[in-house]
Tab-separated table of C-alpha atoms and ligand atoms in Angstrom:
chain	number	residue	atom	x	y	z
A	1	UNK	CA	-102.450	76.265	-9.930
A	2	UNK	CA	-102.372	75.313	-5.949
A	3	UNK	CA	-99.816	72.504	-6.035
A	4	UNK	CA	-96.746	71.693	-7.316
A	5	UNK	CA	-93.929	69.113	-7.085
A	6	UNK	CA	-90.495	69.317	-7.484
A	7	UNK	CA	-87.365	66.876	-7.848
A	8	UNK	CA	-83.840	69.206	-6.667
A	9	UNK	CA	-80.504	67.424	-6.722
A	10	UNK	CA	-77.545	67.518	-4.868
A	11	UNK	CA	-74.038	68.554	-6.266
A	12	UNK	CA	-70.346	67.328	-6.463
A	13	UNK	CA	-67.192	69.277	-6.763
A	14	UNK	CA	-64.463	67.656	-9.046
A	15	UNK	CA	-62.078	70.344	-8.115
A	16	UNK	CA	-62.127	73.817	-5.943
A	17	UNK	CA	-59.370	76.365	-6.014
A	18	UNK	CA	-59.180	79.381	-3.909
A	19	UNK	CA	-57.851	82.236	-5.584
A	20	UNK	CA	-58.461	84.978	-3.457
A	21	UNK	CA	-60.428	86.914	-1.054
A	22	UNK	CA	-63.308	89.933	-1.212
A	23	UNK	CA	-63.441	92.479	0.857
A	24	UNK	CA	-66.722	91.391	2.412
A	25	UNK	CA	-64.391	87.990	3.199
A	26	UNK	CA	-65.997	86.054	0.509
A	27	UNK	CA	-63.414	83.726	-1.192
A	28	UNK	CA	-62.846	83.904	-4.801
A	29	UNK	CA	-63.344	80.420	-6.057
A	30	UNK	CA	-62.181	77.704	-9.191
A	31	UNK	CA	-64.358	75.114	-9.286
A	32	UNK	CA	-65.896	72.591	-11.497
A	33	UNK	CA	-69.270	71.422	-9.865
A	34	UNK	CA	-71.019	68.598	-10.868
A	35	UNK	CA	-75.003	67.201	-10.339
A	36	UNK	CA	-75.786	63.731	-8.747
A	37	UNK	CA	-79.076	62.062	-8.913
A	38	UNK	CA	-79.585	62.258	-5.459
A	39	UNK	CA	-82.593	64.252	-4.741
A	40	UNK	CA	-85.034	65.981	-2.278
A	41	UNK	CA	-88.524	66.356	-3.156
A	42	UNK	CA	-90.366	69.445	-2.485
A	43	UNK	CA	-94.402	70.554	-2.288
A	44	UNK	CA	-95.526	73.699	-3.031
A	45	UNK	CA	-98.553	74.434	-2.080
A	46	UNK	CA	-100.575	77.999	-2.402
A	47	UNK	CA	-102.462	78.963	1.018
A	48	UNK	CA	-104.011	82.362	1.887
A	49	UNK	CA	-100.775	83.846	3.807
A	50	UNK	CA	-97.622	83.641	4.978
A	51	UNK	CA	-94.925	80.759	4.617
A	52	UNK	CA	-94.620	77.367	6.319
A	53	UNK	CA	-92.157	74.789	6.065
A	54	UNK	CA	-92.722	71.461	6.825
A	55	UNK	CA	-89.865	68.509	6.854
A	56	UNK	CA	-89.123	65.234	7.381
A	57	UNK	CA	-85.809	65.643	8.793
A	58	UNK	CA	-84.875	67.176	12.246
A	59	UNK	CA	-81.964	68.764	10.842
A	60	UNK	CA	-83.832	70.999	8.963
A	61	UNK	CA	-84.640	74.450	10.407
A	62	UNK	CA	-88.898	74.906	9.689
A	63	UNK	CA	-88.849	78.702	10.942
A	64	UNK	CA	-87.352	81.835	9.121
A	65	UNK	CA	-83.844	80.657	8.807
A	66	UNK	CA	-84.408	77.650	6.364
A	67	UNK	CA	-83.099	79.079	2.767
A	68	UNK	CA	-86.142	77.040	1.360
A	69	UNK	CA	-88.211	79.978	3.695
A	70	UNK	CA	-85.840	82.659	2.441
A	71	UNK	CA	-86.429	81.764	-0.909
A	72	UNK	CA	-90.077	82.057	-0.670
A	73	UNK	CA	-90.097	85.465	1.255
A	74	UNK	CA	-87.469	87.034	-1.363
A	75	UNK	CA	-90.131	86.309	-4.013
A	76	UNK	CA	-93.075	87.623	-2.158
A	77	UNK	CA	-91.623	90.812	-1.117
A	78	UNK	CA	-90.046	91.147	-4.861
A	79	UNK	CA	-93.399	90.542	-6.592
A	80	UNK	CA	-95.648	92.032	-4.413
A	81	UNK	CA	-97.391	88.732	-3.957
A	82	UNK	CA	-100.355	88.729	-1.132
A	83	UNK	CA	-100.521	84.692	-1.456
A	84	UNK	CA	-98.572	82.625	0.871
A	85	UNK	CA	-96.729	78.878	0.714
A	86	UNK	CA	-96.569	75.607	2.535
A	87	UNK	CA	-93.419	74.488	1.158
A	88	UNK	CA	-92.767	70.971	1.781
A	89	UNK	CA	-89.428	69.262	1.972
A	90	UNK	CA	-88.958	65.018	2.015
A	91	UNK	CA	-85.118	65.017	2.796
A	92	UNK	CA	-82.833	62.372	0.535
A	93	UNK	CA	-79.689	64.776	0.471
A	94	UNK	CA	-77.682	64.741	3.774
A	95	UNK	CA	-77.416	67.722	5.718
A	96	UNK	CA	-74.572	70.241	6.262
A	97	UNK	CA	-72.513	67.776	4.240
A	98	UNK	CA	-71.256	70.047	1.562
A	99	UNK	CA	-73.308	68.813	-1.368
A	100	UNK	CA	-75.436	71.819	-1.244
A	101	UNK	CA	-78.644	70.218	0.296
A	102	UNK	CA	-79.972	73.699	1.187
A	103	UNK	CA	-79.189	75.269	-1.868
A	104	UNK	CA	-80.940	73.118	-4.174
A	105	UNK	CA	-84.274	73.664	-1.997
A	106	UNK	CA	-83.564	77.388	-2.214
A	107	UNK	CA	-83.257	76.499	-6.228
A	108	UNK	CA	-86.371	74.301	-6.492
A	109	UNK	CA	-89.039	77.012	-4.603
A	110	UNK	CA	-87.233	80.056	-7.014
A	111	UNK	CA	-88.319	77.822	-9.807
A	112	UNK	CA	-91.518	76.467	-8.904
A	113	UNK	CA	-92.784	79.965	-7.407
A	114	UNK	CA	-91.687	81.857	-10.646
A	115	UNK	CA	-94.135	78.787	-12.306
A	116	UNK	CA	-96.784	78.826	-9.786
A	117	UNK	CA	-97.377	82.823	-9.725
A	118	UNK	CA	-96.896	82.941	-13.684
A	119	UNK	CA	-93.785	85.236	-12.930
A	120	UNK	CA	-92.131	85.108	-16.437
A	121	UNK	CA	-88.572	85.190	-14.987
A	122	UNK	CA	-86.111	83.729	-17.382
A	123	UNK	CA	-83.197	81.587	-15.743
A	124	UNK	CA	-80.491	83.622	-15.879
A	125	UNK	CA	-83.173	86.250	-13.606
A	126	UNK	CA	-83.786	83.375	-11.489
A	127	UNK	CA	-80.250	82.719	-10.957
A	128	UNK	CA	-79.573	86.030	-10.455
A	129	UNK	CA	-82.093	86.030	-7.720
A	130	UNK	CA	-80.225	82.757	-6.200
A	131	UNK	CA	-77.079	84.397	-5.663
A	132	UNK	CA	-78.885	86.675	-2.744
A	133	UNK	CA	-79.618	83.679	-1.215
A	134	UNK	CA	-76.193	81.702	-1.571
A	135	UNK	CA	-73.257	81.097	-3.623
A	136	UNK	CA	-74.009	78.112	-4.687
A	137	UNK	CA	-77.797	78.598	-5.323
A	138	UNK	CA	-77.144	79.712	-9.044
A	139	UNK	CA	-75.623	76.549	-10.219
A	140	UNK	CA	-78.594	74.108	-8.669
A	141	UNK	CA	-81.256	76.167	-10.611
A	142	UNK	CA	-78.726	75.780	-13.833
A	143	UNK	CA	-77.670	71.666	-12.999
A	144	UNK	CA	-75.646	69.625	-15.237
A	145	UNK	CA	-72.085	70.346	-14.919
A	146	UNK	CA	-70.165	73.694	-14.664
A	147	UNK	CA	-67.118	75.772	-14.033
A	148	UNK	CA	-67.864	78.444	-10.829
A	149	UNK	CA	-65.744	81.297	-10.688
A	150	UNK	CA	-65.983	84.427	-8.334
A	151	UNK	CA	-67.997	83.704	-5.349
A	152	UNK	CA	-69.623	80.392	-7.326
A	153	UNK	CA	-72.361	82.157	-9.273
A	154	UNK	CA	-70.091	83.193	-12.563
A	155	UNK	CA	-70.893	79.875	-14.557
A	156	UNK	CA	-69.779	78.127	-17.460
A	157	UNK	CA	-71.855	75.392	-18.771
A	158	UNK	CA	-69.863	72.389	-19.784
A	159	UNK	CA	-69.784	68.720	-20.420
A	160	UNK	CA	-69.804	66.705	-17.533
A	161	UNK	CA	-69.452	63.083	-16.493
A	162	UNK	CA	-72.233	61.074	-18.697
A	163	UNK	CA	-73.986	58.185	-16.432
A	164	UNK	CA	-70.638	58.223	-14.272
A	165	UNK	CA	-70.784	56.032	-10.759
A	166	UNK	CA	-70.503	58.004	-8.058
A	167	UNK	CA	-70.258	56.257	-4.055
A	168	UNK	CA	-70.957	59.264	-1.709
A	169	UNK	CA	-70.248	58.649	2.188
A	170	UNK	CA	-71.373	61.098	4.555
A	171	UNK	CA	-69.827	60.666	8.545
A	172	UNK	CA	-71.816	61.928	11.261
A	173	UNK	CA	-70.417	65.120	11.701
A	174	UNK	CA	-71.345	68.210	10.790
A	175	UNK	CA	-69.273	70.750	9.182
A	176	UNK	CA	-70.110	74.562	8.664
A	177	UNK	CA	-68.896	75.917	5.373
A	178	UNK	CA	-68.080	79.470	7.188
A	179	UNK	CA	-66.025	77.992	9.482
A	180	UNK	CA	-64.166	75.660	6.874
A	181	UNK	CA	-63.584	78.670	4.439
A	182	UNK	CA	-62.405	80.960	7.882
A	183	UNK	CA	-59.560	78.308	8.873
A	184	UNK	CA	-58.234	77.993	5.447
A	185	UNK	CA	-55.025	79.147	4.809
A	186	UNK	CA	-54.462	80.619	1.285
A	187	UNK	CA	-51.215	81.187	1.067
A	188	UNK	CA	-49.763	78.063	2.574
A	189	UNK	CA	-51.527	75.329	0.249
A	190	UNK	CA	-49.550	72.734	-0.818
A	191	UNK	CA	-51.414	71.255	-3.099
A	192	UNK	CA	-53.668	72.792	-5.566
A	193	UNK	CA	-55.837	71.824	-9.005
A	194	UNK	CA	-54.866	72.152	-12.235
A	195	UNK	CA	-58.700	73.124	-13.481
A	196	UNK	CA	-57.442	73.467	-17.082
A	197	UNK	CA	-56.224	69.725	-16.907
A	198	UNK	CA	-59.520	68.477	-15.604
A	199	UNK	CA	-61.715	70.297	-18.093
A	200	UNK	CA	-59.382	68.705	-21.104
A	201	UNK	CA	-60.100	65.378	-18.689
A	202	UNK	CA	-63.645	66.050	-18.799
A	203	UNK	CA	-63.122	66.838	-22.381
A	204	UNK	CA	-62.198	63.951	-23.770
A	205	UNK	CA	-64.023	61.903	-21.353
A	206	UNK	CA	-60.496	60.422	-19.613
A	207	UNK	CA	-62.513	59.451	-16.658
A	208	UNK	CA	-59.899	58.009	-15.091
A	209	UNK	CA	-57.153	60.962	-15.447
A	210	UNK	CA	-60.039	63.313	-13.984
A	211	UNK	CA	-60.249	61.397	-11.252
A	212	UNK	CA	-56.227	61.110	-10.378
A	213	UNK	CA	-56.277	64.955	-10.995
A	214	UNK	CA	-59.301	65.752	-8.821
A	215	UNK	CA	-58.139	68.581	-6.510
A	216	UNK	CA	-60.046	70.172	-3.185
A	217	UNK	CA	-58.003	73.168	-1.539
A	218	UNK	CA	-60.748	73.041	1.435
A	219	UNK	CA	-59.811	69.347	2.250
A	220	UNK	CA	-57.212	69.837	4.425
A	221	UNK	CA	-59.405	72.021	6.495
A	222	UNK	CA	-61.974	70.116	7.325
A	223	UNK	CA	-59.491	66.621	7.524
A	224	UNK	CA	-56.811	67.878	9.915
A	225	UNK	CA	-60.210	68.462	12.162
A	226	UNK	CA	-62.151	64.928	11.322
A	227	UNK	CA	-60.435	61.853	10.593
A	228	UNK	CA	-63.032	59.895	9.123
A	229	UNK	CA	-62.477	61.774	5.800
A	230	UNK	CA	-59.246	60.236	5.311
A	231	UNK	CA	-60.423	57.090	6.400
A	232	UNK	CA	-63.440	56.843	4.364
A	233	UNK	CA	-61.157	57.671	1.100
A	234	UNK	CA	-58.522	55.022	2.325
A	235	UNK	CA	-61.766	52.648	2.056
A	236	UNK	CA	-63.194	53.747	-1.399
A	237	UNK	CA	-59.439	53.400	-2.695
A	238	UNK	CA	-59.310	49.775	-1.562
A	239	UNK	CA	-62.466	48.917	-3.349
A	240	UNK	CA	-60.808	50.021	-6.584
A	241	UNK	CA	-62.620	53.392	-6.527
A	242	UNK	CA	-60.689	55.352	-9.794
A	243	UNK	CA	-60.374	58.470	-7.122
A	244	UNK	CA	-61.871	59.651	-3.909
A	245	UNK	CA	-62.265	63.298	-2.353
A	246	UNK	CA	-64.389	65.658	-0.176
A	247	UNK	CA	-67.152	67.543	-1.612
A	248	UNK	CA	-67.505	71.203	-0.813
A	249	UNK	CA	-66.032	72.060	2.632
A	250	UNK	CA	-67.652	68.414	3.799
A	251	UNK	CA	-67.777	66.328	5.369
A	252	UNK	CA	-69.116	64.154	2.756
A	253	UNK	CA	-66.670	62.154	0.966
A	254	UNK	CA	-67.040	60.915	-2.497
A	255	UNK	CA	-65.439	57.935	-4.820
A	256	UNK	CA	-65.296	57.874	-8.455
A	257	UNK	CA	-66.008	54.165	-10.038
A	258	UNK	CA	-65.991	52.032	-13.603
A	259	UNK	CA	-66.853	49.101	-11.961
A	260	UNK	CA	-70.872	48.559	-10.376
A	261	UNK	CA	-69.290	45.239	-8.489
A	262	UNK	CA	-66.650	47.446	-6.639
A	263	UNK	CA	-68.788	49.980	-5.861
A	264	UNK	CA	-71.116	48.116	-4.611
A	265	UNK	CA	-68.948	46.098	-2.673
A	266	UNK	CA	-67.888	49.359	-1.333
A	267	UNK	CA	-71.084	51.170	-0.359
A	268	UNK	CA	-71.947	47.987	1.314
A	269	UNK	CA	-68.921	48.154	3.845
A	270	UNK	CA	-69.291	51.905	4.341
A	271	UNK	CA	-73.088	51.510	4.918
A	272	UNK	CA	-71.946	49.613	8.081
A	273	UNK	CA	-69.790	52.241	9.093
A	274	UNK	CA	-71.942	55.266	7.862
A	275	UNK	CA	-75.741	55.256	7.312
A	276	UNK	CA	-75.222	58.069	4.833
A	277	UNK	CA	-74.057	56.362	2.225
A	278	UNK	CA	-75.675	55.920	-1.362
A	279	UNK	CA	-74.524	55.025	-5.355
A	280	UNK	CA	-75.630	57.347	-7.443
A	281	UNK	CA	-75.295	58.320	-10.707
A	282	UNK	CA	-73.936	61.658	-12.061
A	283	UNK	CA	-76.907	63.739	-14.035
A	284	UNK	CA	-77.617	66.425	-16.409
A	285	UNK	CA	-80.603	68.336	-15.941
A	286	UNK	CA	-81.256	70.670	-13.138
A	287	UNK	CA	-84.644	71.025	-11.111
A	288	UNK	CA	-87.112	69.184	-12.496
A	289	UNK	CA	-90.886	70.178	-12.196
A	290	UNK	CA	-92.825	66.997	-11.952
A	291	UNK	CA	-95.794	66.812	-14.164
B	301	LIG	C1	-67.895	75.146	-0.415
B	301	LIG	C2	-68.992	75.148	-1.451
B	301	LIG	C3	-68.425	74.587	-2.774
B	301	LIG	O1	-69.436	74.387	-3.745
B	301	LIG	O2	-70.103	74.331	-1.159
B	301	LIG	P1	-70.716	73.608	0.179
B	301	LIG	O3	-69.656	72.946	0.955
B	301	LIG	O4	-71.397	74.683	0.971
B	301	LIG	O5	-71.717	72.617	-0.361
B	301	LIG	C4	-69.488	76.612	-1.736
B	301	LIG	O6	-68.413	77.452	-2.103
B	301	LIG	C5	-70.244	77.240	-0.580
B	301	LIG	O7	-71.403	77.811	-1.092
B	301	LIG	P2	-72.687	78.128	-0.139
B	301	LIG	O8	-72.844	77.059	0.888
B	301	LIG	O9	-73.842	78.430	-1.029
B	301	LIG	O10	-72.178	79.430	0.577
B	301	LIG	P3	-73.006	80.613	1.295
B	301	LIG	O11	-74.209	80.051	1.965
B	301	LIG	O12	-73.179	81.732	0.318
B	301	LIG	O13	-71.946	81.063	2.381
B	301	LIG	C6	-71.662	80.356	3.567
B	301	LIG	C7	-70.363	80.906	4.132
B	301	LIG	O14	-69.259	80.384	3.373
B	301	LIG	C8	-68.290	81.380	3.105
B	301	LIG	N1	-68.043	81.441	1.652
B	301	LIG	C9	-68.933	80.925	0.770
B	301	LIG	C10	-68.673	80.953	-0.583
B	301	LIG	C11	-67.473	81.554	-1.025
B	301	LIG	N2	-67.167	81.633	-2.322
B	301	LIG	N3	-66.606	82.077	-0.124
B	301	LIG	C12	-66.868	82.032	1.210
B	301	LIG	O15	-66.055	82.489	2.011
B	301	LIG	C13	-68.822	82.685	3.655
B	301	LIG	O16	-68.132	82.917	4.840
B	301	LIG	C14	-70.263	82.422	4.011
B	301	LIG	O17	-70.585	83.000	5.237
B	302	LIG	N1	-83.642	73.560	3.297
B	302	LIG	C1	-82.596	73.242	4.041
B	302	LIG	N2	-82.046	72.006	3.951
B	302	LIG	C2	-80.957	71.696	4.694
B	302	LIG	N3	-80.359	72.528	5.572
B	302	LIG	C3	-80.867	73.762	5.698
B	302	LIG	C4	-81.994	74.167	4.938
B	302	LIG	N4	-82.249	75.454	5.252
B	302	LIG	C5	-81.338	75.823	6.148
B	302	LIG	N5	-80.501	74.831	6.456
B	302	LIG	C6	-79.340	74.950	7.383
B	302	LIG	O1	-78.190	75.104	6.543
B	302	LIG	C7	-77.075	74.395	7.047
B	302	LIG	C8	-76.259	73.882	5.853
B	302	LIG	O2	-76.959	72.828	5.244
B	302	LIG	P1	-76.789	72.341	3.741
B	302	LIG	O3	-77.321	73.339	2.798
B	302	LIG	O4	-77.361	70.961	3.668
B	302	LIG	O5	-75.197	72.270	3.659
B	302	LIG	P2	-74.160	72.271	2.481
B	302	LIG	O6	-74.274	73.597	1.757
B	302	LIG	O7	-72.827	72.090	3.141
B	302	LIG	O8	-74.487	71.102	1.620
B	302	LIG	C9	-77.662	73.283	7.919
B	302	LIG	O9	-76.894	73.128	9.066
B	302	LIG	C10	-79.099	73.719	8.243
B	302	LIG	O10	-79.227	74.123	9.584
């Protein structure tokens, strides 16, 4: 096989709780993380040696320190693999905007090497694998919906929002997650999920409880720095979004919706405002080798 493409989406968080902290400074984390149908594609292709990334974006790094690279090496050097990659990446998910862009690249080259070089690895080895790359690596190779606890990578598969509308707004900024996660206090947050509420939410498919009880502890963090996140929820809110919150440590800000008029109304007046902005749909599956 010399070619293969891949379809990797980005992710939501309903709700993150910090709990705690490792001794390596890792937080210990309550979340419930949810896929959108917003997706990068990416290429693999087999050449003789080495890796190269390619990308249609300038935000994206196309030496060493792209995870998509990382990814790549961690397999060759595992395996023992002689054959090298030109991993190509056409850009849909916004960058450093805390729906876990990098991640789900990281995700789709695990999955399509492991198919490519006939590895037999099963997922739960593949997400294994993922979690030396990132925390959140191990939930884009499983998709769907799921509660993360420790760092992100302990999962619980559950059911998520089915065919849900979801308005995501990303501002030009650009937040680093390490520097979010650094400058949160943990002992002084005043507000804080209730994740057993919002899986019984999720549950019994009370869309719009889930999304009055939708919770982010890192919100404050990254709003007390950039106002537009505030601003863009005030927005979403006005245009009878059900509930609106940051994703991840951000910036991107997303609004729940019943109603396609409203949303659309809505994406249209942020799209003036923000380029990033796209109606999506939440999905099911995770990364999806195209045939
Ligand atoms: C906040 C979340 C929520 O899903 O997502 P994003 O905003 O990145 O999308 C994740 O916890 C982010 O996961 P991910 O972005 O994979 O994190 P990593 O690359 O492993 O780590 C980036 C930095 O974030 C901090 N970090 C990350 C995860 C975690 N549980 N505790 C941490 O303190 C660490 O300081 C680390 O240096
Ligand atoms: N394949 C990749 N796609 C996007 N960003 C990448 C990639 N590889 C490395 N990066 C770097 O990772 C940083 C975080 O990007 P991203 O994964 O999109 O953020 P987040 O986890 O907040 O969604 C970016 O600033 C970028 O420099």
């Amino acid at each position: 096989m010399e070619s293969l493409n891949l379809k990797c989406r980005a992710k939501i968080n309903l709700s993150i709780d910090v709990l705690g902290k490792r001794a390596d400074n890792y937080h210990l984390v309550e979340m419930i993380m949810q896929t959108i149908d917003l997706y990068d594609n990416v290429n693999i292709e087999e050449i003789d040696s080495g890796i190269i990334i390619d990308s249609d974006n300038e935000y994206v790094p196309t030496d060493s320190s792209n995870i998509a690279y990382k990814a790549a090496d961690l397999i060759k050097r595992k395996f023992n693999i002689n054959k090298g990659v030109k991993i190509s990446i056409n850009k849909n998910i916004p960058v450093a905007a805390g729906l876990a862009g990098g991640s789900t690249n990281a995700a789709a080259v695990l999955v399509g090497l492991n198919k490519m070089w006939d590895l037999k690895l099963t997922e739960d080895n593949l997400m294994e694998l993922g979690l030396q790359l990132g925390a959140d690596v191990p939930f884009c190779i499983l998709g769907g919906a799921a509660v993360a606890e420790g760092i992100g990578e302990k999962l619980t598969r559950i059911e998520g929002l089915e065919s849900v509308k979801i308005l995501i707004c990303k501002p030009d900024i650009l937040v680093s997650t390490k520097w979010v996660y650094e400058n949160l206090d943990i002992n002084g947050l005043s507000k804080r999920p209730n994740t057993k509420n919002i899986l019984n939410n999720l549950k019994e498919n009370d869309v719009q409880a889930l999304a009055k009880n939708m919770c982010n502890v890192l919100e404050s963090v990254t709003e007390n720095e950039y106002t537009q996140i505030k601003e863009i929820k005030k927005k979403m809110i006005e245009h009878h979004a059900l509930g609106s919150m940051m994703s991840g440590s951000g910036p991107t800000v997303f609004g729940i919706f019943d109603n396609l008029d409203c949303a659309q109304k809505a994406k249209e007046e942020l799209k003036q405002l923000y380029k990033q902005t796209y109606l999506v749909n939440t999905y099911k599956g995770g990364i999806e080798i195209e045939g």
